[in-house]
PDB file of C-alpha atoms in Angstrom:
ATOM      1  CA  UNK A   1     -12.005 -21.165  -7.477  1.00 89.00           C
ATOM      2  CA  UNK A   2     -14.145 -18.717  -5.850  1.00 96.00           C
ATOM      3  CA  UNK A   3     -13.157 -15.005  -5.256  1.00 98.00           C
ATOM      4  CA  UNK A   4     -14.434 -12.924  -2.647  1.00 98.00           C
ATOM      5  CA  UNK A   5     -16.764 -10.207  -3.913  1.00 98.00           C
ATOM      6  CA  UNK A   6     -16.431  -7.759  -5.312  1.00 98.00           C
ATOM      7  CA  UNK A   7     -13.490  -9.660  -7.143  1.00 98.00           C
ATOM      8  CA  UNK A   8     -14.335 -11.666 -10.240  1.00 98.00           C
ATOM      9  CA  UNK A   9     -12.813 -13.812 -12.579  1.00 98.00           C
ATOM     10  CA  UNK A  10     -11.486 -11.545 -15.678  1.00 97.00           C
ATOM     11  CA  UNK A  11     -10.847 -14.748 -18.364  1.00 97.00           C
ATOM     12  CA  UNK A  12      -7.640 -16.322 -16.211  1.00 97.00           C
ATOM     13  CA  UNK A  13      -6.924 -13.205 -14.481  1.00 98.00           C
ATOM     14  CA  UNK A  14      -8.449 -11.339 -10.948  1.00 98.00           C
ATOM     15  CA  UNK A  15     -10.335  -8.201 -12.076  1.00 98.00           C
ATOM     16  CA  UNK A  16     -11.606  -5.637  -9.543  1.00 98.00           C
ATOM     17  CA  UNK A  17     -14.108  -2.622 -10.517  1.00 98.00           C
ATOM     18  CA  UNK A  18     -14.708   0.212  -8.229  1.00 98.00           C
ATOM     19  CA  UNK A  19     -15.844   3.468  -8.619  1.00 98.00           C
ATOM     20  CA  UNK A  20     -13.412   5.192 -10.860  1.00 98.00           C
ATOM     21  CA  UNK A  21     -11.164   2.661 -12.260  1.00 98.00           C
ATOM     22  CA  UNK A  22     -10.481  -0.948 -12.355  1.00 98.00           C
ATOM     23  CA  UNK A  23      -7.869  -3.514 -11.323  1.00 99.00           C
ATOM     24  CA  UNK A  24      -6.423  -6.649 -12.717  1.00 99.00           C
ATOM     25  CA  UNK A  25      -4.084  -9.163 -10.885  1.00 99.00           C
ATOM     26  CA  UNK A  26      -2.775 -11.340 -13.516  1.00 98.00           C
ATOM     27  CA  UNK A  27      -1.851 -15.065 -13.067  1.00 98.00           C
ATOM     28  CA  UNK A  28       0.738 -16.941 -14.723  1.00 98.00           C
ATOM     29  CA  UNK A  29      -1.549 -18.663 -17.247  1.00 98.00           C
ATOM     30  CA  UNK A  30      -2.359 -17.852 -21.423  1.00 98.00           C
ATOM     31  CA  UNK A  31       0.988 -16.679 -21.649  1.00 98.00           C
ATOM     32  CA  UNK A  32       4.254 -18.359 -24.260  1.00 98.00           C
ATOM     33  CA  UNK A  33       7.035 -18.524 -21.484  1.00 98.00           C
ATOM     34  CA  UNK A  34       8.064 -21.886 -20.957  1.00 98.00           C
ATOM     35  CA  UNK A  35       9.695 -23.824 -17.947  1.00 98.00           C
ATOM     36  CA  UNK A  36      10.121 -21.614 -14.703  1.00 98.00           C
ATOM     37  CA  UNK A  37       8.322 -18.756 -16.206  1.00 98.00           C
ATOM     38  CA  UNK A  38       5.943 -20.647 -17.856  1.00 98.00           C
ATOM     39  CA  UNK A  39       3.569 -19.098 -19.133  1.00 98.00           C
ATOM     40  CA  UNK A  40       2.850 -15.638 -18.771  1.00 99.00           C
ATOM     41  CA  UNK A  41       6.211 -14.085 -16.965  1.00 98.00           C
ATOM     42  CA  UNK A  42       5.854  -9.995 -17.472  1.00 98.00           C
ATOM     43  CA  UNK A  43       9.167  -9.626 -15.725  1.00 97.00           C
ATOM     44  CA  UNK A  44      11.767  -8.200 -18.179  1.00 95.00           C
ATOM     45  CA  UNK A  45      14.447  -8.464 -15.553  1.00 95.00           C
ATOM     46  CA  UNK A  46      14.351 -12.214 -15.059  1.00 97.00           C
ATOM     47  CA  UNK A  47      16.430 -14.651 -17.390  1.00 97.00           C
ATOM     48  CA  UNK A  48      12.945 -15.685 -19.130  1.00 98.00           C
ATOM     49  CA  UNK A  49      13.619 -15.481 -23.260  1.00 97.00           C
ATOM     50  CA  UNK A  50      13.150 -11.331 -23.606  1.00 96.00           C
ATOM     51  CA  UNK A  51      10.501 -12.228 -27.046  1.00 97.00           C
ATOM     52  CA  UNK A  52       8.405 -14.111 -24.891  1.00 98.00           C
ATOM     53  CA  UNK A  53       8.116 -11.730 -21.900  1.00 97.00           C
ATOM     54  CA  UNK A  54       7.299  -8.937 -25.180  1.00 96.00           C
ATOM     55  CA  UNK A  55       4.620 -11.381 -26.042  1.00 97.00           C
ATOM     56  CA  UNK A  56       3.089 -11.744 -22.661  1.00 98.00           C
ATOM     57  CA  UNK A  57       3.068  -7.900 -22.610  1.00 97.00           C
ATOM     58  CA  UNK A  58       1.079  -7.701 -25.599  1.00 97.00           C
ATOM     59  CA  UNK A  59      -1.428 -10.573 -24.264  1.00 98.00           C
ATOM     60  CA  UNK A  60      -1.586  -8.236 -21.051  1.00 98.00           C
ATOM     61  CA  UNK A  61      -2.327  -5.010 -23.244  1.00 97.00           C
ATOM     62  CA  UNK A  62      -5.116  -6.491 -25.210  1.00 97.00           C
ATOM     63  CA  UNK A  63      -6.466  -8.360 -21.981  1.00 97.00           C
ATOM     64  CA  UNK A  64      -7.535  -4.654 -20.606  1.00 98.00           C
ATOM     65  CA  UNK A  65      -7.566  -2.754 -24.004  1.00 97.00           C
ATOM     66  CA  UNK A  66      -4.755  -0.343 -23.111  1.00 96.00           C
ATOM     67  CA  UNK A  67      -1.851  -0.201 -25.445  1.00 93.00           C
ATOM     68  CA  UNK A  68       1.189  -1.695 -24.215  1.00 92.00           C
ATOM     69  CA  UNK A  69       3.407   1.806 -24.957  1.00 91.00           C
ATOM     70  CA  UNK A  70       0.724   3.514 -22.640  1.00 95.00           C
ATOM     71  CA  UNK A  71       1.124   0.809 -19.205  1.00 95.00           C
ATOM     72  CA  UNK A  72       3.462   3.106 -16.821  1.00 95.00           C
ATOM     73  CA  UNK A  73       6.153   0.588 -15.194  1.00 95.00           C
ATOM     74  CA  UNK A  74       9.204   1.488 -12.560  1.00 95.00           C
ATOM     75  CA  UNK A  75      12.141  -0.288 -11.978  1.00 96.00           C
ATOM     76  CA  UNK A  76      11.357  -1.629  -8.389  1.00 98.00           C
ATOM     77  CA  UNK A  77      13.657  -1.585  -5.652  1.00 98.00           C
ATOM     78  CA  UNK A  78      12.035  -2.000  -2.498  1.00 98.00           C
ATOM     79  CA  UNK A  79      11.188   1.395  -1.658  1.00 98.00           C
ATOM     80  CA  UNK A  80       8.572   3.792  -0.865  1.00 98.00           C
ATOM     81  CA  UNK A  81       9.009   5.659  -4.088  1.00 98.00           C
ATOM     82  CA  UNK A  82       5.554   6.153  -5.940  1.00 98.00           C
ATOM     83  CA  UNK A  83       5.981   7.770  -9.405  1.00 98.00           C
ATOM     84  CA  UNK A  84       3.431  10.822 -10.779  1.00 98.00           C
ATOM     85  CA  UNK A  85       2.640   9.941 -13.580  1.00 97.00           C
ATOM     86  CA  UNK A  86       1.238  12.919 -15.808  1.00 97.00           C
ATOM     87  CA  UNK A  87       2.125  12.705 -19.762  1.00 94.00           C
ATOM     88  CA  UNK A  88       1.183  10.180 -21.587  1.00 84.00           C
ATOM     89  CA  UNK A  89       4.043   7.644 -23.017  1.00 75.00           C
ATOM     90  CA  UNK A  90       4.674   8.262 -26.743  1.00 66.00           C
ATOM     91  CA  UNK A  91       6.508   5.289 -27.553  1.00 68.00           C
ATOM     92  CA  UNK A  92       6.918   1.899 -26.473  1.00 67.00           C
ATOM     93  CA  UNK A  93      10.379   1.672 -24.334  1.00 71.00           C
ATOM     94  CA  UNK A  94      13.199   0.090 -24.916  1.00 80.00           C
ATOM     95  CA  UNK A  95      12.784  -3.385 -23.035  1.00 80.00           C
ATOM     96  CA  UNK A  96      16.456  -3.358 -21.969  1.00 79.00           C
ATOM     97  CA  UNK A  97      16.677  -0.012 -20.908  1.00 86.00           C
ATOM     98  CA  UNK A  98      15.245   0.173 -17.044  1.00 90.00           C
ATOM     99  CA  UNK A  99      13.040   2.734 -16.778  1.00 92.00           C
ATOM    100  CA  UNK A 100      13.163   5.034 -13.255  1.00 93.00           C
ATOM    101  CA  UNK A 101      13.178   3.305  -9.966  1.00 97.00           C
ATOM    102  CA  UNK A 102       9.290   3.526  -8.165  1.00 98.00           C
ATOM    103  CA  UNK A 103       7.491   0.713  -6.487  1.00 98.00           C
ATOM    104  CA  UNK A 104       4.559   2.496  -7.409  1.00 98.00           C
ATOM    105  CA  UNK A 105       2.806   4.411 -10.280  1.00 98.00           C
ATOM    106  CA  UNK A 106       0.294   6.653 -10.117  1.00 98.00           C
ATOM    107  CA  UNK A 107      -1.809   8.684 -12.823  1.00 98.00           C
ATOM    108  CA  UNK A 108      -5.054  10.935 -13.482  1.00 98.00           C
ATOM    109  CA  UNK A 109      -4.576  10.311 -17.333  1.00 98.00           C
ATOM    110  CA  UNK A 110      -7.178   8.045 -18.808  1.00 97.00           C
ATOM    111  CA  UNK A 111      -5.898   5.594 -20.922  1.00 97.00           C
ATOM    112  CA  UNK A 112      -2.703   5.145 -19.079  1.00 97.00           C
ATOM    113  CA  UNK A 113      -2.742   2.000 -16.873  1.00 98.00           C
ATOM    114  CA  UNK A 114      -0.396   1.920 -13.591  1.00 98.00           C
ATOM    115  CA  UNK A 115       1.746  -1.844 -13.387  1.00 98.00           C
ATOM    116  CA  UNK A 116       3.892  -3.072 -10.672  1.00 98.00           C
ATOM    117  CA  UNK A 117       5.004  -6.776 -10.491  1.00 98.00           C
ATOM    118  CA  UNK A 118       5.132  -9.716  -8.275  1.00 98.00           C
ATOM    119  CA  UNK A 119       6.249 -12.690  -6.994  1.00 98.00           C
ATOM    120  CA  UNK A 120       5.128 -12.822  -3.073  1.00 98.00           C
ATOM    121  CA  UNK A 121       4.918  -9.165  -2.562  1.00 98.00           C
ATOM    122  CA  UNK A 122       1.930  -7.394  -2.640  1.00 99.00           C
ATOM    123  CA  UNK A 123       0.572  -5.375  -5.280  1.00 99.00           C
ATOM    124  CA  UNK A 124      -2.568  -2.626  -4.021  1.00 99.00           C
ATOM    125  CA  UNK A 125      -4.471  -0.657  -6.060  1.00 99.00           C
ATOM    126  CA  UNK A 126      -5.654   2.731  -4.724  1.00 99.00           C
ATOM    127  CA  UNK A 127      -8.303   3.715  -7.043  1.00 98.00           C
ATOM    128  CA  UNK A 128     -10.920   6.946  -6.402  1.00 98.00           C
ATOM    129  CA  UNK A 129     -12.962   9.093  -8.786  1.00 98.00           C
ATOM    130  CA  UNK A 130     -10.042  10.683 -10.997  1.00 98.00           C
ATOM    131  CA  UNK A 131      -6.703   9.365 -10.279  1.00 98.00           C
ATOM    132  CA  UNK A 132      -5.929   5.456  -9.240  1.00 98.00           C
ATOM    133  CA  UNK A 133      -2.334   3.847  -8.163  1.00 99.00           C
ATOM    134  CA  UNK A 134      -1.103   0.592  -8.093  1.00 99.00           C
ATOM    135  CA  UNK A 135       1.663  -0.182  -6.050  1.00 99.00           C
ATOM    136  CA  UNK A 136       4.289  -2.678  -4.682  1.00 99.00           C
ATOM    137  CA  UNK A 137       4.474  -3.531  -1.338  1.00 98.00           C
ATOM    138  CA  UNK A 138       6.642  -5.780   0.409  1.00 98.00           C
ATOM    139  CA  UNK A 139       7.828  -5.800   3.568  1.00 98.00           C
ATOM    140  CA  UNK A 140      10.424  -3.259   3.438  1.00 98.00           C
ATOM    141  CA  UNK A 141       7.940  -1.139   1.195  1.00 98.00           C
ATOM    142  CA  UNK A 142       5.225  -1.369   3.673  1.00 98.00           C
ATOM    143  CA  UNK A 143       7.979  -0.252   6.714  1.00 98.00           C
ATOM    144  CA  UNK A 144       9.189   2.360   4.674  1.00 98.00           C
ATOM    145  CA  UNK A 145       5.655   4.054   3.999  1.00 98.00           C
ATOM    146  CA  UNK A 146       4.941   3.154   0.351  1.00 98.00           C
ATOM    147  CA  UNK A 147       0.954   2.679   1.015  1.00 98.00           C
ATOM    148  CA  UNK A 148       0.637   6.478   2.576  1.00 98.00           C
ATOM    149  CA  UNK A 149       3.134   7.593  -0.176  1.00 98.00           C
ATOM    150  CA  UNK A 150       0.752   6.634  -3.101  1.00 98.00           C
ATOM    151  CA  UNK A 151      -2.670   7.481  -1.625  1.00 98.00           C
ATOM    152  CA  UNK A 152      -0.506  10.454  -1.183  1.00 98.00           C
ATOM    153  CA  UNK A 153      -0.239  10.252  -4.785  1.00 98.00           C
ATOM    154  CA  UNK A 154      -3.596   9.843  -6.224  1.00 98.00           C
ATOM    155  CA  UNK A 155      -4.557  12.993  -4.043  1.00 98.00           C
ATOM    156  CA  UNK A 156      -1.709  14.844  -5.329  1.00 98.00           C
ATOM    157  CA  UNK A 157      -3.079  14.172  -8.837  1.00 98.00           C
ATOM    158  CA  UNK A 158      -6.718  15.599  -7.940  1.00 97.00           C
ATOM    159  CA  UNK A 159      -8.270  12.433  -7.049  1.00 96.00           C
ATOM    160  CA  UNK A 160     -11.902  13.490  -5.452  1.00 89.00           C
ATOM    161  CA  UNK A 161     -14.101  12.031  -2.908  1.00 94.00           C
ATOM    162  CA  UNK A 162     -13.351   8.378  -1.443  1.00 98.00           C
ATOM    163  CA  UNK A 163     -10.169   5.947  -2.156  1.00 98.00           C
ATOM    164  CA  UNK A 164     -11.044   2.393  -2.422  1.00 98.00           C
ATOM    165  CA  UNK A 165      -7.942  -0.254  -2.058  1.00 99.00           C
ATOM    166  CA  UNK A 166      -7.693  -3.687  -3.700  1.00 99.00           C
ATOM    167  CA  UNK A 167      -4.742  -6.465  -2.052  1.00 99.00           C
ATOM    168  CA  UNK A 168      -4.163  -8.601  -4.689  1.00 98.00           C
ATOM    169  CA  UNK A 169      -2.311 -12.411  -4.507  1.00 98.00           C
ATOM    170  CA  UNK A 170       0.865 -11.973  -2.232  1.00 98.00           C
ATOM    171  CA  UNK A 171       2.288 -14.069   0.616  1.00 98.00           C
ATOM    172  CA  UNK A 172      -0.379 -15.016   2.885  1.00 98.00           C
ATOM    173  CA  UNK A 173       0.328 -14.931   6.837  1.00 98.00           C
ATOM    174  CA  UNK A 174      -0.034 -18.898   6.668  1.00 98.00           C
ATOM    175  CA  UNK A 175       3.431 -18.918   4.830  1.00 98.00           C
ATOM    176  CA  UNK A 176       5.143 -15.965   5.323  1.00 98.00           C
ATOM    177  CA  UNK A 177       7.834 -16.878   8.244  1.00 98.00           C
ATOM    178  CA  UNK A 178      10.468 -14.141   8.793  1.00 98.00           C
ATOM    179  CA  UNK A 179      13.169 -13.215  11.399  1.00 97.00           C
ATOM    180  CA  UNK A 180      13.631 -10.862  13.567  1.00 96.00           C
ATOM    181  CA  UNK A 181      14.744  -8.354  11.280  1.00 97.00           C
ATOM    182  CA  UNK A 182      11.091  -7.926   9.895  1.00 97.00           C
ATOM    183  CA  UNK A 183       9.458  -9.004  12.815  1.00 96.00           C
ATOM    184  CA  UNK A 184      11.069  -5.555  14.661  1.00 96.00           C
ATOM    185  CA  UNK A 185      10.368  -3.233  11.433  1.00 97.00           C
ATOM    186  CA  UNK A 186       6.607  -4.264  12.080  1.00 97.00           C
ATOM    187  CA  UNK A 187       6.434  -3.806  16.058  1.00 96.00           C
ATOM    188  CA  UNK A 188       4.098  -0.872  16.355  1.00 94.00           C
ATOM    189  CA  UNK A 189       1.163  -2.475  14.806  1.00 95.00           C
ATOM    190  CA  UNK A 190       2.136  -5.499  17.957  1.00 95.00           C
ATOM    191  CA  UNK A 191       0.214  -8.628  17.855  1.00 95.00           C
ATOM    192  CA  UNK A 192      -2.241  -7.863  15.426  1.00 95.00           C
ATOM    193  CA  UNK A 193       0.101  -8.494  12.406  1.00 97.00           C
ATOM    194  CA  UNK A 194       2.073 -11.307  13.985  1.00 96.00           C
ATOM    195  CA  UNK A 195       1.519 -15.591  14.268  1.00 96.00           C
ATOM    196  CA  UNK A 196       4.064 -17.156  15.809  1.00 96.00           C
ATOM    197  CA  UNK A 197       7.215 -16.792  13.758  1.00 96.00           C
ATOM    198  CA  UNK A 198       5.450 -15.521  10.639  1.00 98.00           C
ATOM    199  CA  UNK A 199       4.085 -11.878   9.881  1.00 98.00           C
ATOM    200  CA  UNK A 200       0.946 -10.742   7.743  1.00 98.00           C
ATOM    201  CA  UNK A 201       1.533  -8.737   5.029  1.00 98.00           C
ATOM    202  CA  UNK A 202      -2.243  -8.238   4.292  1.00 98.00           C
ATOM    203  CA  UNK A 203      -3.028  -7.040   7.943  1.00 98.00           C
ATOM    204  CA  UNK A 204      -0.424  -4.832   7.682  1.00 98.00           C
ATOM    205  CA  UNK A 205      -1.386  -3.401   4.606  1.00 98.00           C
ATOM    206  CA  UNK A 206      -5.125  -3.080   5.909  1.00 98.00           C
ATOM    207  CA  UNK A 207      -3.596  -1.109   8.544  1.00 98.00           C
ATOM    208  CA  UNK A 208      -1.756   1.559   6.844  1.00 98.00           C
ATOM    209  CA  UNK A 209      -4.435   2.068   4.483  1.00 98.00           C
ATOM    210  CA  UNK A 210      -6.955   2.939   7.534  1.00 98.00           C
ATOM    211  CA  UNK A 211      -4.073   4.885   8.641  1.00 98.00           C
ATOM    212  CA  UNK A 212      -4.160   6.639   5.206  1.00 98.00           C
ATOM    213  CA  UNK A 213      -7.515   7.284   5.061  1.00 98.00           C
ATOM    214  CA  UNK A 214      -8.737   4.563   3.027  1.00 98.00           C
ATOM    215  CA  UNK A 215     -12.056   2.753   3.816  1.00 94.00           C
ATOM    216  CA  UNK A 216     -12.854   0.762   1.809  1.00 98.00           C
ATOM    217  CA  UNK A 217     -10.264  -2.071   1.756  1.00 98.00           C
ATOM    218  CA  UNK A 218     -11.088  -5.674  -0.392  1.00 98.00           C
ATOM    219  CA  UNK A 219      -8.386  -8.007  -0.069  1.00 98.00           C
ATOM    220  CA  UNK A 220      -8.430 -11.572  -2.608  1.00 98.00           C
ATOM    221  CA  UNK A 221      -7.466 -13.377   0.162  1.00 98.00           C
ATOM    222  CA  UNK A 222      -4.756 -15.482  -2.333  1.00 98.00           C
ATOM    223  CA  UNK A 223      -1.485 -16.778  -1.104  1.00 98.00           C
ATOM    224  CA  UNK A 224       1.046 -17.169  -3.704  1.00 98.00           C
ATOM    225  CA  UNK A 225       3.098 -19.568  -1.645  1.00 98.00           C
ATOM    226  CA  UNK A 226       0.794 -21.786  -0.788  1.00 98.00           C
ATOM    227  CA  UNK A 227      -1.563 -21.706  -3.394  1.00 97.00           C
ATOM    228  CA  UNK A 228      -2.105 -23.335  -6.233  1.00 97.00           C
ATOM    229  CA  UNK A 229       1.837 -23.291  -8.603  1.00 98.00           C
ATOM    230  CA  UNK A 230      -0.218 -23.557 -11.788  1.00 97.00           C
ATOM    231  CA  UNK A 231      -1.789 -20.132 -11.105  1.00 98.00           C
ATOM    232  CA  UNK A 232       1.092 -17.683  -9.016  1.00 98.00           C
ATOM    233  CA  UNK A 233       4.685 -17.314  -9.009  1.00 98.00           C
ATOM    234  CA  UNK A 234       6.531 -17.110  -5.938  1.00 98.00           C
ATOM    235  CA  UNK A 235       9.905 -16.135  -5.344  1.00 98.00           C
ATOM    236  CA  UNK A 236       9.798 -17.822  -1.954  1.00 98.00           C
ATOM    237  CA  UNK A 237       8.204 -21.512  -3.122  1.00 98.00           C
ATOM    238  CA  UNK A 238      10.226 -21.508  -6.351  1.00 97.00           C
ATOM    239  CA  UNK A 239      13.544 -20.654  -4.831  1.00 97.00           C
ATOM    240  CA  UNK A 240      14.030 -16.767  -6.678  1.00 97.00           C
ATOM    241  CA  UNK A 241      14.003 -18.918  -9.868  1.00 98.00           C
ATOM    242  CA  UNK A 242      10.808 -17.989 -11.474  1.00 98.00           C
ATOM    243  CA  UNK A 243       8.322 -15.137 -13.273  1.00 98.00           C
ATOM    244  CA  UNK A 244       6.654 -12.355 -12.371  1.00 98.00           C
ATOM    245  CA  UNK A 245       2.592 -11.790 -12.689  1.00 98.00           C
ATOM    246  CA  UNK A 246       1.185  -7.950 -12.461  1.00 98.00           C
ATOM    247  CA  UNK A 247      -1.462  -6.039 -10.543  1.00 99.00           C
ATOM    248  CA  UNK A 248      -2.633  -3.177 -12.862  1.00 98.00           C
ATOM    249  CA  UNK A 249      -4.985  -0.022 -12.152  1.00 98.00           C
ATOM    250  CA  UNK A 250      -6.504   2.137 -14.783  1.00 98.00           C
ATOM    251  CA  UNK A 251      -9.743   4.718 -15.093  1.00 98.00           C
ATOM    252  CA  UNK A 252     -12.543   3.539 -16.188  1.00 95.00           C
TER     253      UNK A 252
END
């Protein structure tokens, strides 16, 4: 499968590099998880076997040559919260312990790498000269701000000069048909986000980040609904019964 550039195939996974940091969107492949979450589920709050999501983890550390205790993770919830990060784990957390609720991470600490998970939402990275982000954005996120809150973020933490944003695999506006509910929370932005009965995440995530102040926006252009089940989970497809795959930012 081809990938839009500057995207590129990292091994099995989607890696991004832009100036100041780098990206990965993981798929669900070279991981041990079997059946629903086969194979490489990083969701610790699903009923996967806990050993195996531990082992994806590692396979996720060593894929970007961060160590595992030093990937910053929320519990998400849906919200706008984006997390400073600014000391440096010193030991690997408790796996059954949920850490604080964010749907984002954000850090100017090199060697700390920023992970939010997925299964039809959308995970951006927000990545400038100093500080990057990654964070989770469905559609209440989106509606509640979470895209201005963590390039709000990366500035806070002394980012300088441009932010650059990277949309990684999420429901695509082919698939993603809502009600009214989500149709209303998006009704500024009109027509431009809307087809028919279905809304577009990506559009409206392109729009906030203009709003933002971001200009440079690269989107993979992968549906995880739609596309191929061998490479994403989806929540939606799947019926809630499946894993979770990660978008990650880090310095470079």
């Amino acid at each position: 499968m081809d990938l839009p550039a500057p995207f590129e195939w990292h091994g099995e996974h989607v890696g991004i590099e832009l100036p100041g940091g780098r990206a990965l969107f993981t798929t669900r492949r070279g991981g041990v998880s079997t059946g629903p979450y086969a194979s490489l589920n990083l969701g610790r709050w699903t009923d996967d076997e806990p050993a195996a999501v531990e082992q994806n983890r590692d396979r996720l550390a060593a894929a970007i040559c961060i160590r595992r205790d030093a990937i910053a993770q929320g519990f998400q919830v849906h919200g706008a919260d984006v997390r400073r990060v600014t000391t440096p784990p010193e030991v690997d957390p408790d796996p059954a312990v949920r850490p604080p609720e964010a749907d984002g991470q954000a850090t100017a600490l090199p060697g700390v790498a920023t992970l939010v998970l997925t299964a039809d939402c959308l995970p951006v990275a927000l990545i400038a000269c100093g500080a990057v982000a990654m964070v989770h954005a469905g559609w209440r996120g989106l509606a509640g701000g979470v895209i201005e809150e963590g390039v709000t973020a990366v500035r806070e933490l002394g980012a300088s000069g441009p932010i650059a944003a990277a949309i990684g695999p999420g429901a695509g506006v082919c698939c993603y048909e809502v009600g009214e509910e989500v149709r209303d929370a998006f009704a500024p932005h009109g027509d431009a986000v809307r087809a028919g009965r279905n809304v577009d995440l990506k559009a409206v995530a392109r729009r906030e980040l203009r709003a933002a102040g971001v200009g440079e926006v690269h989107d993979t252009g992968l549906c995880t609904i739609c596309g191929d089940p061998a490479l994403f989970f989806s929540h939606r497809r799947d019926d809630g019964v499946t894993g979770r795959q990660a978008g990650v930012a880090w310095r470079s």
